[in-house]
Tab-separated table of C-alpha atoms and ligand atoms in Angstrom:
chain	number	residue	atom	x	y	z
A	1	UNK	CA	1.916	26.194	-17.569
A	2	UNK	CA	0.832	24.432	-14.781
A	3	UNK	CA	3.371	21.205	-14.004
A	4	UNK	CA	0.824	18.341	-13.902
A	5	UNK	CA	3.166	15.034	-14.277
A	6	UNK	CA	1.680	12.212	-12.178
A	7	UNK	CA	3.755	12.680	-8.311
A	8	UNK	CA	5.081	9.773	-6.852
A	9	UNK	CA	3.544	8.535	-3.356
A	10	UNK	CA	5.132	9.671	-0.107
A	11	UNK	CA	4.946	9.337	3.145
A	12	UNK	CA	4.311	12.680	3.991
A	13	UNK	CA	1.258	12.380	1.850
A	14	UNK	CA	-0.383	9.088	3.521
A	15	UNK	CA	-3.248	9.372	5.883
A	16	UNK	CA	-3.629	6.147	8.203
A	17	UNK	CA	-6.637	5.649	10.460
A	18	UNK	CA	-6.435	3.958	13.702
A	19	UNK	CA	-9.058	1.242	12.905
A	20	UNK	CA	-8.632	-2.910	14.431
A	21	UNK	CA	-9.999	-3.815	10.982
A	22	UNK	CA	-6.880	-2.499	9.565
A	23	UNK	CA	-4.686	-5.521	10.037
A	24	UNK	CA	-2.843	-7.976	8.387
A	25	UNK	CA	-5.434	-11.134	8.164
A	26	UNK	CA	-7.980	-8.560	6.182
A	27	UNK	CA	-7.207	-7.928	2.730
A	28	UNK	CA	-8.344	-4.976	0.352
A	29	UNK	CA	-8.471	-5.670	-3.864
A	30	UNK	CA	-7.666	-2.249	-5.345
A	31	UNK	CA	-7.731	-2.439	-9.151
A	32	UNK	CA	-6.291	-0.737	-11.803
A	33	UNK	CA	-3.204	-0.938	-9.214
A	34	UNK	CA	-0.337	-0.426	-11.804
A	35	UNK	CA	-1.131	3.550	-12.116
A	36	UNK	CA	-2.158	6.801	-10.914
A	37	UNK	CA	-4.994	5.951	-8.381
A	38	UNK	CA	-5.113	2.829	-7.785
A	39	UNK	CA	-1.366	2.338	-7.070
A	40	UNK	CA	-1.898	4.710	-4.725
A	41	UNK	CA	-4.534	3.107	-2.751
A	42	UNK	CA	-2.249	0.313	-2.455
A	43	UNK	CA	0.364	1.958	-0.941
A	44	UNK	CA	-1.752	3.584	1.027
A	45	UNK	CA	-4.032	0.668	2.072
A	46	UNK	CA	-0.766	-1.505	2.836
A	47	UNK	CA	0.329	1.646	4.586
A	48	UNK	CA	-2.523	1.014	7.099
A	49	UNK	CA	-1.248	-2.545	7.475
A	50	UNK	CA	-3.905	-4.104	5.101
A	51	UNK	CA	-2.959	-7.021	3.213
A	52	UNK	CA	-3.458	-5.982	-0.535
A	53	UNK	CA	-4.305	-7.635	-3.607
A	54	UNK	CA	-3.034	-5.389	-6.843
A	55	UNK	CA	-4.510	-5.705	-9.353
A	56	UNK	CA	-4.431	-4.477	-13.228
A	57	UNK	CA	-3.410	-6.123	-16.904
A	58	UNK	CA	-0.304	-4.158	-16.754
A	59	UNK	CA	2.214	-6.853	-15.306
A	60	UNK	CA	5.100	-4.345	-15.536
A	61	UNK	CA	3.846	-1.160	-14.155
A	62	UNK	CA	2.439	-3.561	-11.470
A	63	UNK	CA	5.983	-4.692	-10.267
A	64	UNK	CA	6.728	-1.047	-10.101
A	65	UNK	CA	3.873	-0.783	-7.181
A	66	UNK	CA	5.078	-3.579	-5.151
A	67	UNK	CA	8.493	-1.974	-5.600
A	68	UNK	CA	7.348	1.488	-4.239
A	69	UNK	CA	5.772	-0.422	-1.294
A	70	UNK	CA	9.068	-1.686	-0.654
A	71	UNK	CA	10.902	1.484	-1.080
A	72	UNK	CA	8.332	3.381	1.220
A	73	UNK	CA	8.473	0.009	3.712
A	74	UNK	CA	4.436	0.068	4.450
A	75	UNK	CA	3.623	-2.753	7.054
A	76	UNK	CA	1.562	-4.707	4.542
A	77	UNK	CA	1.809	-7.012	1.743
A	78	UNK	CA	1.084	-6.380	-1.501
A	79	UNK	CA	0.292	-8.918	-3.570
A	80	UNK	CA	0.424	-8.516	-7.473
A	81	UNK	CA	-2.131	-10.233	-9.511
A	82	UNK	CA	-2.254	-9.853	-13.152
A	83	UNK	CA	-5.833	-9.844	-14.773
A	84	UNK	CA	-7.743	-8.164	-17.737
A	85	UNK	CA	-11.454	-7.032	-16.352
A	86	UNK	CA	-12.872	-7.625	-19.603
A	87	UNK	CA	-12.281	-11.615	-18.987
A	88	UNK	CA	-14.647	-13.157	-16.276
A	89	UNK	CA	-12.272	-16.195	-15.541
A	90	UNK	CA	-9.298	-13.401	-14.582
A	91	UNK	CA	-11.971	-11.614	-12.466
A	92	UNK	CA	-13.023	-14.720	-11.009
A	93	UNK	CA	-9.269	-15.361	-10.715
A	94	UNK	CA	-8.505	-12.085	-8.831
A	95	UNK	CA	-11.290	-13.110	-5.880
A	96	UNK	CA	-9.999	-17.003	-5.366
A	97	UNK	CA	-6.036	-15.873	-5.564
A	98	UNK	CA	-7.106	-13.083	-2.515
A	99	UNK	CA	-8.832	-15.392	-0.373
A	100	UNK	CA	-5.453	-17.416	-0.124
A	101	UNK	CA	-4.103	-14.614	1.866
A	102	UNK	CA	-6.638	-13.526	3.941
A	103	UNK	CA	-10.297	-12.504	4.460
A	104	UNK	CA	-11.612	-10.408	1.749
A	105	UNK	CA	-13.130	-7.628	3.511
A	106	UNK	CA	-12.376	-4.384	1.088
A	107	UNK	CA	-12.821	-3.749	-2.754
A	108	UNK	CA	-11.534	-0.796	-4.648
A	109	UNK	CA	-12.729	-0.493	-7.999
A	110	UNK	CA	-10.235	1.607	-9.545
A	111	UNK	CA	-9.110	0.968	-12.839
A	112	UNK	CA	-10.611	3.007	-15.759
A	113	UNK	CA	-9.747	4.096	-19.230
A	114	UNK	CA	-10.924	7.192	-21.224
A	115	UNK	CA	-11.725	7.216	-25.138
A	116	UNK	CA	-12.658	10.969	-26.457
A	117	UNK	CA	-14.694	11.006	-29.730
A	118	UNK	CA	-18.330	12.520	-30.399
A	119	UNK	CA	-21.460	10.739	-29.656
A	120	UNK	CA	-21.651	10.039	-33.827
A	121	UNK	CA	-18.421	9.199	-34.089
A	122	UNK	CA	-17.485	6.809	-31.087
A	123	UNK	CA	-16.684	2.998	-31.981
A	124	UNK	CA	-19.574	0.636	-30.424
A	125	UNK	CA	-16.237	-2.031	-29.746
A	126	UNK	CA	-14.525	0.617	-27.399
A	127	UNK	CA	-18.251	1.855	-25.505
A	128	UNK	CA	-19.050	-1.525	-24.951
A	129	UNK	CA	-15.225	-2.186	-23.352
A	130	UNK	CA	-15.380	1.104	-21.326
A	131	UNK	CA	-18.615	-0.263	-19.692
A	132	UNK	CA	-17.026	-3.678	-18.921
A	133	UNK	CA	-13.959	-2.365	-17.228
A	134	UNK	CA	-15.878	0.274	-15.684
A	135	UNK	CA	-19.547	-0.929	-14.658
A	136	UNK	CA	-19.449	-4.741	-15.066
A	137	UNK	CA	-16.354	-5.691	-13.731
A	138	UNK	CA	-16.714	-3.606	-10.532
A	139	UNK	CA	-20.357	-5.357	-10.454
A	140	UNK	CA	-19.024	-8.742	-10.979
A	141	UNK	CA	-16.473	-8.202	-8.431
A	142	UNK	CA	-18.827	-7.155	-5.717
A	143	UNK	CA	-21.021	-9.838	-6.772
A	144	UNK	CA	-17.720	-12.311	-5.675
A	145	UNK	CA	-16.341	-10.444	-2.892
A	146	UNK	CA	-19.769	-9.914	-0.787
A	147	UNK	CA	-20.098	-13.493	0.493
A	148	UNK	CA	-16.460	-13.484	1.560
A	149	UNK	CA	-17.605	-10.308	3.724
A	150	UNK	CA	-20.296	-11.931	4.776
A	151	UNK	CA	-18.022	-15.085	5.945
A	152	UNK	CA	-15.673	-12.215	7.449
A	153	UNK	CA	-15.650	-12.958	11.780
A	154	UNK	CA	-18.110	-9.694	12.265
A	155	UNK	CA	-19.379	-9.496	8.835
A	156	UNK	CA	-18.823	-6.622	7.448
A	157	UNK	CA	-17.028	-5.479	4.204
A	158	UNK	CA	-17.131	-2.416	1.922
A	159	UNK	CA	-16.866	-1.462	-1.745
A	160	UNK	CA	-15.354	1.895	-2.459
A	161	UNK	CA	-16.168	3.023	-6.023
A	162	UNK	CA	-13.758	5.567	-7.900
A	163	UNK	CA	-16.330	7.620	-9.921
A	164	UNK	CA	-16.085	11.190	-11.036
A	165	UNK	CA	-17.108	14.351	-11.346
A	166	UNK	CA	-18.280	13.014	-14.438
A	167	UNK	CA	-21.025	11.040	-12.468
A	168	UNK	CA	-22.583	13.954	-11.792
A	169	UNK	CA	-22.237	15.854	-15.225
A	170	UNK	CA	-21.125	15.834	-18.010
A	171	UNK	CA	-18.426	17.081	-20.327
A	172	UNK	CA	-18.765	16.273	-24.278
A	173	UNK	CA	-16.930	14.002	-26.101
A	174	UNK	CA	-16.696	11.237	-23.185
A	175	UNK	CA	-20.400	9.743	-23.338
A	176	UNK	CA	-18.551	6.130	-22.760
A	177	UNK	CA	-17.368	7.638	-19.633
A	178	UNK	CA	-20.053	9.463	-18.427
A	179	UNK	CA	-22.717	7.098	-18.932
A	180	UNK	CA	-19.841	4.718	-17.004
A	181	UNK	CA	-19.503	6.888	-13.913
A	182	UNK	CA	-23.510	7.751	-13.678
A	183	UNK	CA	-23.956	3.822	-14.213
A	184	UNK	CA	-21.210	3.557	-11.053
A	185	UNK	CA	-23.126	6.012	-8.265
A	186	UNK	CA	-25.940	3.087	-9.151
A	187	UNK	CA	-24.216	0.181	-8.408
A	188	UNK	CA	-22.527	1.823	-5.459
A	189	UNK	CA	-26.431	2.749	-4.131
A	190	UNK	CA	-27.634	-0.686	-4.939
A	191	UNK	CA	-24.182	-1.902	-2.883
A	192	UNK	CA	-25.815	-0.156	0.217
A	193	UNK	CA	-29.174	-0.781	-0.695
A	194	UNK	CA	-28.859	-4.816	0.192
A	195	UNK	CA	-25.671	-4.123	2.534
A	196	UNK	CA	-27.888	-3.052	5.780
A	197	UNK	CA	-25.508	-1.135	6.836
A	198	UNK	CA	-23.035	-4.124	7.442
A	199	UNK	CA	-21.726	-4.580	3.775
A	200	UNK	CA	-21.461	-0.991	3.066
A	201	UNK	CA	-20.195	0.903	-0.389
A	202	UNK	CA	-19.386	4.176	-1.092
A	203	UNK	CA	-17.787	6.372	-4.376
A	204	UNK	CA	-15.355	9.145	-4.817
A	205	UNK	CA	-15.723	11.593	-7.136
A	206	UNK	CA	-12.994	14.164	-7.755
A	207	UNK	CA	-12.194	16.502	-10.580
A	208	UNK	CA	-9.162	15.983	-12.457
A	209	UNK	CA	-6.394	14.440	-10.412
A	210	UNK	CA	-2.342	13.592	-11.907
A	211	UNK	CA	-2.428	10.701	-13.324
A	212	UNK	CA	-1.140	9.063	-16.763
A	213	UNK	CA	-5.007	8.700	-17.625
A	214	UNK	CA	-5.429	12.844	-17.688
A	215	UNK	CA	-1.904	13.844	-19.133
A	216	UNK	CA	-2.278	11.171	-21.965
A	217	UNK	CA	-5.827	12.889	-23.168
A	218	UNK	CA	-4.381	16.258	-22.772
A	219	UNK	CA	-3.463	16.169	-26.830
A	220	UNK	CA	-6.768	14.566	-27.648
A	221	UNK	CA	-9.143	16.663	-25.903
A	222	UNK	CA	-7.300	20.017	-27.141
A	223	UNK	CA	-7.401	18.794	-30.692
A	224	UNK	CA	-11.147	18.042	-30.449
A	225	UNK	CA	-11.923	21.529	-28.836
A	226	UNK	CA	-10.291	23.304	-31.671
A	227	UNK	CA	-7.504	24.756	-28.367
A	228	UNK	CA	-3.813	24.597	-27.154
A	229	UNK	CA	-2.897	21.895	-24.440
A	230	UNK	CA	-2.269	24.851	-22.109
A	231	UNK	CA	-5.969	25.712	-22.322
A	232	UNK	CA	-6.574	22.386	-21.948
A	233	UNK	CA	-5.461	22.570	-18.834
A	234	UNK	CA	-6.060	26.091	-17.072
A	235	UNK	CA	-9.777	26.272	-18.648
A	236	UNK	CA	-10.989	22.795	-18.889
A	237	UNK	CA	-9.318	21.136	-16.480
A	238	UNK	CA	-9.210	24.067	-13.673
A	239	UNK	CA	-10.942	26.692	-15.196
A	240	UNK	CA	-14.094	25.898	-12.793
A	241	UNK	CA	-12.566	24.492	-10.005
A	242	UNK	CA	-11.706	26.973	-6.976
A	243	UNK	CA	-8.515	25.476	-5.953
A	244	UNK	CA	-6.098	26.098	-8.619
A	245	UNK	CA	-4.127	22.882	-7.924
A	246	UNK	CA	-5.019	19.791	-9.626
A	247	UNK	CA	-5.496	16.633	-6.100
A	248	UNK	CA	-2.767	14.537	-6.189
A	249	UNK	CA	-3.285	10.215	-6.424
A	250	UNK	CA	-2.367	9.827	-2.390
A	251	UNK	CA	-5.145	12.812	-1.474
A	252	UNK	CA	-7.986	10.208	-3.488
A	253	UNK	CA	-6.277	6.925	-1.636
A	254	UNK	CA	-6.506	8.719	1.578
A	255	UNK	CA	-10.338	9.430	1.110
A	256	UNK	CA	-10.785	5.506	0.111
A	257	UNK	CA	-9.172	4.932	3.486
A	258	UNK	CA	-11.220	6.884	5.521
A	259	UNK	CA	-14.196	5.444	3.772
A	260	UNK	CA	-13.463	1.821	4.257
A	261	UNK	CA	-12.602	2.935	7.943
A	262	UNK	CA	-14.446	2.693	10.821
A	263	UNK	CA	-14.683	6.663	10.474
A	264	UNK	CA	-17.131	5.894	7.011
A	265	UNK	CA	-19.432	4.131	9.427
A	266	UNK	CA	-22.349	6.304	8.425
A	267	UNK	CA	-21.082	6.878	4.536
A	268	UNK	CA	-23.711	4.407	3.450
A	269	UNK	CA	-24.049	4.690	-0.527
A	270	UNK	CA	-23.093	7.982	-0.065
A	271	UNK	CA	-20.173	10.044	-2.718
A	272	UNK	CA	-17.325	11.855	-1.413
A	273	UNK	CA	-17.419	14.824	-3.873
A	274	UNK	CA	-14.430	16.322	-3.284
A	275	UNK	CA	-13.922	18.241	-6.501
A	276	UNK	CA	-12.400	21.671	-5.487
A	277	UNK	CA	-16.282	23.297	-5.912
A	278	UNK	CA	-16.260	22.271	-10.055
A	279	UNK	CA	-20.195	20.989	-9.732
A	280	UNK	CA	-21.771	22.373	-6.855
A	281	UNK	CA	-20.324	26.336	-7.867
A	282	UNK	CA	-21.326	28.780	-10.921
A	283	UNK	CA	-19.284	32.015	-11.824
B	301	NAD	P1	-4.468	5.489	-14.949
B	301	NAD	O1	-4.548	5.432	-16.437
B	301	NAD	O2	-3.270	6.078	-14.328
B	301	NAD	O3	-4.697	4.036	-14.344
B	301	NAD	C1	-5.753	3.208	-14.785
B	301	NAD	C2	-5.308	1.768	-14.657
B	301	NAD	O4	-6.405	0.918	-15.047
B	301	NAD	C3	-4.112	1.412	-15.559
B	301	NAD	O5	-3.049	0.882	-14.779
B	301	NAD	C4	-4.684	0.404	-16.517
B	301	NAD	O6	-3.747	-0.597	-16.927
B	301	NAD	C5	-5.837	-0.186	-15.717
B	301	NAD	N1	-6.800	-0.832	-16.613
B	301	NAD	C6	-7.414	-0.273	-17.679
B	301	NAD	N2	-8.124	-1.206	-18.329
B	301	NAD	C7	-7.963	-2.371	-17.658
B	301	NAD	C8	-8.434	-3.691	-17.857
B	301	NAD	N3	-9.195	-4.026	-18.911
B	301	NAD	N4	-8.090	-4.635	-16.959
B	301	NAD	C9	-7.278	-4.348	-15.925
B	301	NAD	N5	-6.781	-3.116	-15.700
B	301	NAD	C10	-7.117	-2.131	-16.557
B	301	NAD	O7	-5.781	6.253	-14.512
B	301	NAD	P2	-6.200	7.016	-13.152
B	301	NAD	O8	-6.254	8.454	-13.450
B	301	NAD	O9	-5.436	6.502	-11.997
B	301	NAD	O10	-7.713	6.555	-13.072
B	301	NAD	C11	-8.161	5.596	-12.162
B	301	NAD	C12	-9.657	5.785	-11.959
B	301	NAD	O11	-9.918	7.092	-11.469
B	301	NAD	C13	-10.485	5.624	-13.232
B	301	NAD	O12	-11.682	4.928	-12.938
B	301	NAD	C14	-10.811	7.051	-13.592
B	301	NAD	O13	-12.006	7.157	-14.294
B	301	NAD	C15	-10.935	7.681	-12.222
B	301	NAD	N6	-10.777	9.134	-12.184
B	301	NAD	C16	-9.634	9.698	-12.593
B	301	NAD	C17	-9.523	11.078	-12.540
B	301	NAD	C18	-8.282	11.762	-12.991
B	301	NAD	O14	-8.330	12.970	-13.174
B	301	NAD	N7	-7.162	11.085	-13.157
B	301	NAD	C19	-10.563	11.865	-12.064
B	301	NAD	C20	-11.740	11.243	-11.634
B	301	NAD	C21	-11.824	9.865	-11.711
């Protein structure tokens, strides 16, 4: 069976970008920064000598990012904030406690949860908390963070999305997550749409990467296709992707990099698909 336990962040993994905005007086938010994906695009934002604001509910997985930025020694600061992004005053409380450290020019809207259960059978309480921690928190914190771009010496800012392959289609089961991801490549369009170019946004979509959030669904998802946790993974997970390794958290942080880089000048809206061939090829 394939070994997919969530990797730890390394140096040999991190990409940095030689880019002047990369400095110490510019901060990036990265939520959901306690696991997976977002802690990686801490480390790896802080790696580039950002100033980062963590954020997630998780206080104590949290600590164990800022500790792995110490271990690894990255040039920048991360900063731990605790906040739930189903509570306006915490989201409101994320933007204020980052402007005390620096100017607010990068947003990573990270954090995500998954809930598998049939259209018929899913609970209205858990859709409708999917799409706030997914859709209308990332909204709300754009809606904060733009003027703070804007106030930014030449400014610019940028909003990197983490979406999905399930933003482009489907699989059943997830509709709180699909109809999440879909919802996301909008807001990251209507981002660009007012941004003229200067306040730009952007979204990632990858197939399934090794995280907590995939190996804790592995059970769930093979119980509701009738199928072992080994087929789980080599036929839903890889089965239509051509590379037969699952990415890896620091290979999504690097792309979030690159996009909020000077190198992402043109990425306007756009989605980094970068999902091993799943959507785009058909055996
Ligand atoms: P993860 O479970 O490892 O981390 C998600 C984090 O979000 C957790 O630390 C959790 O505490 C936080 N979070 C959840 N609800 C929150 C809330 N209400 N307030 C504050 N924080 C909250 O998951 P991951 O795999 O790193 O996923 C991160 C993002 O990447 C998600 O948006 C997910 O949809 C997306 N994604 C993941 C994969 C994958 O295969 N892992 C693939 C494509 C997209």
């Amino acid at each position: 069976m394939a070994d997919i336990s969530p990797p730890e962040v390394t140096w040999d993994g991190i990409h940095t970008v030689d880019d002047e905005s990369f400095a110490s007086d510019n901060v990036c938010i990265v939520t959901g920064a306690a696991s997976g994906i977002g802690r990686a695009v801490s480390l790896v934002a802080a790696a580039n000598g950002l100033t980062v604001v963590a954020t997630d509910r998780d206080e104590t997985r949290l600590e164990g990012t800022v500790d792995r930025g110490a271990e690894l020694d990255v040039s920048g600061t991360i900063k731990p904030v605790v906040g739930d992004l189903t509570e306006d005053t915490d989201i409101e409380n994320i933007v204020s406690e980052a402007a005390t450290v620096g100017d607010i020019k990068y947003l990573a809207n990270v954090a995500g949860v998954q809930h598998i259960d049939s259209i018929e059978e899913f609970p209205m309480e858990t859709y409708d908390m999917i799409h706030q921690v997914m859709l209308r928190a990332p909204l709300y914190l754009s809606k904060l963070c733009i003027p703070h771009f804007k106030e930014t010496a030449d400014g610019k800012g940028c909003v990197g999305n983490m979406c999905s392959i399930h933003g482009h289609y489907v699989t059943s089961d997830k509709v709180a997550y699909n109809v999440s991801k879909f919802g996301l490549r909008g807001l990251t369009q209507s981002i660009a749409a007012e941004g003229d170019g200067e306040i730009r946004s952007f979204s990632v979509s990858t197939g399934y990467v090794q995280t907590p959030l995939v190996t804790n669904q592995l059970e769930d998802t093979a119980e509701q296709r009738g199928i072992t946790v080994e087929e789980v993974i080599e036929d839903v997970m890889l089965g239509q992707s051509r590379v037969s390794e699952m990415m890896k958290p620091v290979e999504v942080a690097n792309l979030f990099l690159i996009g909020f880089s000077k190198l992402g000048n043109q990425l306007v809206g756009g989605d980094l698909l970068f999902d091993g061939g799943m959507t785009l090829t058909y055996e």
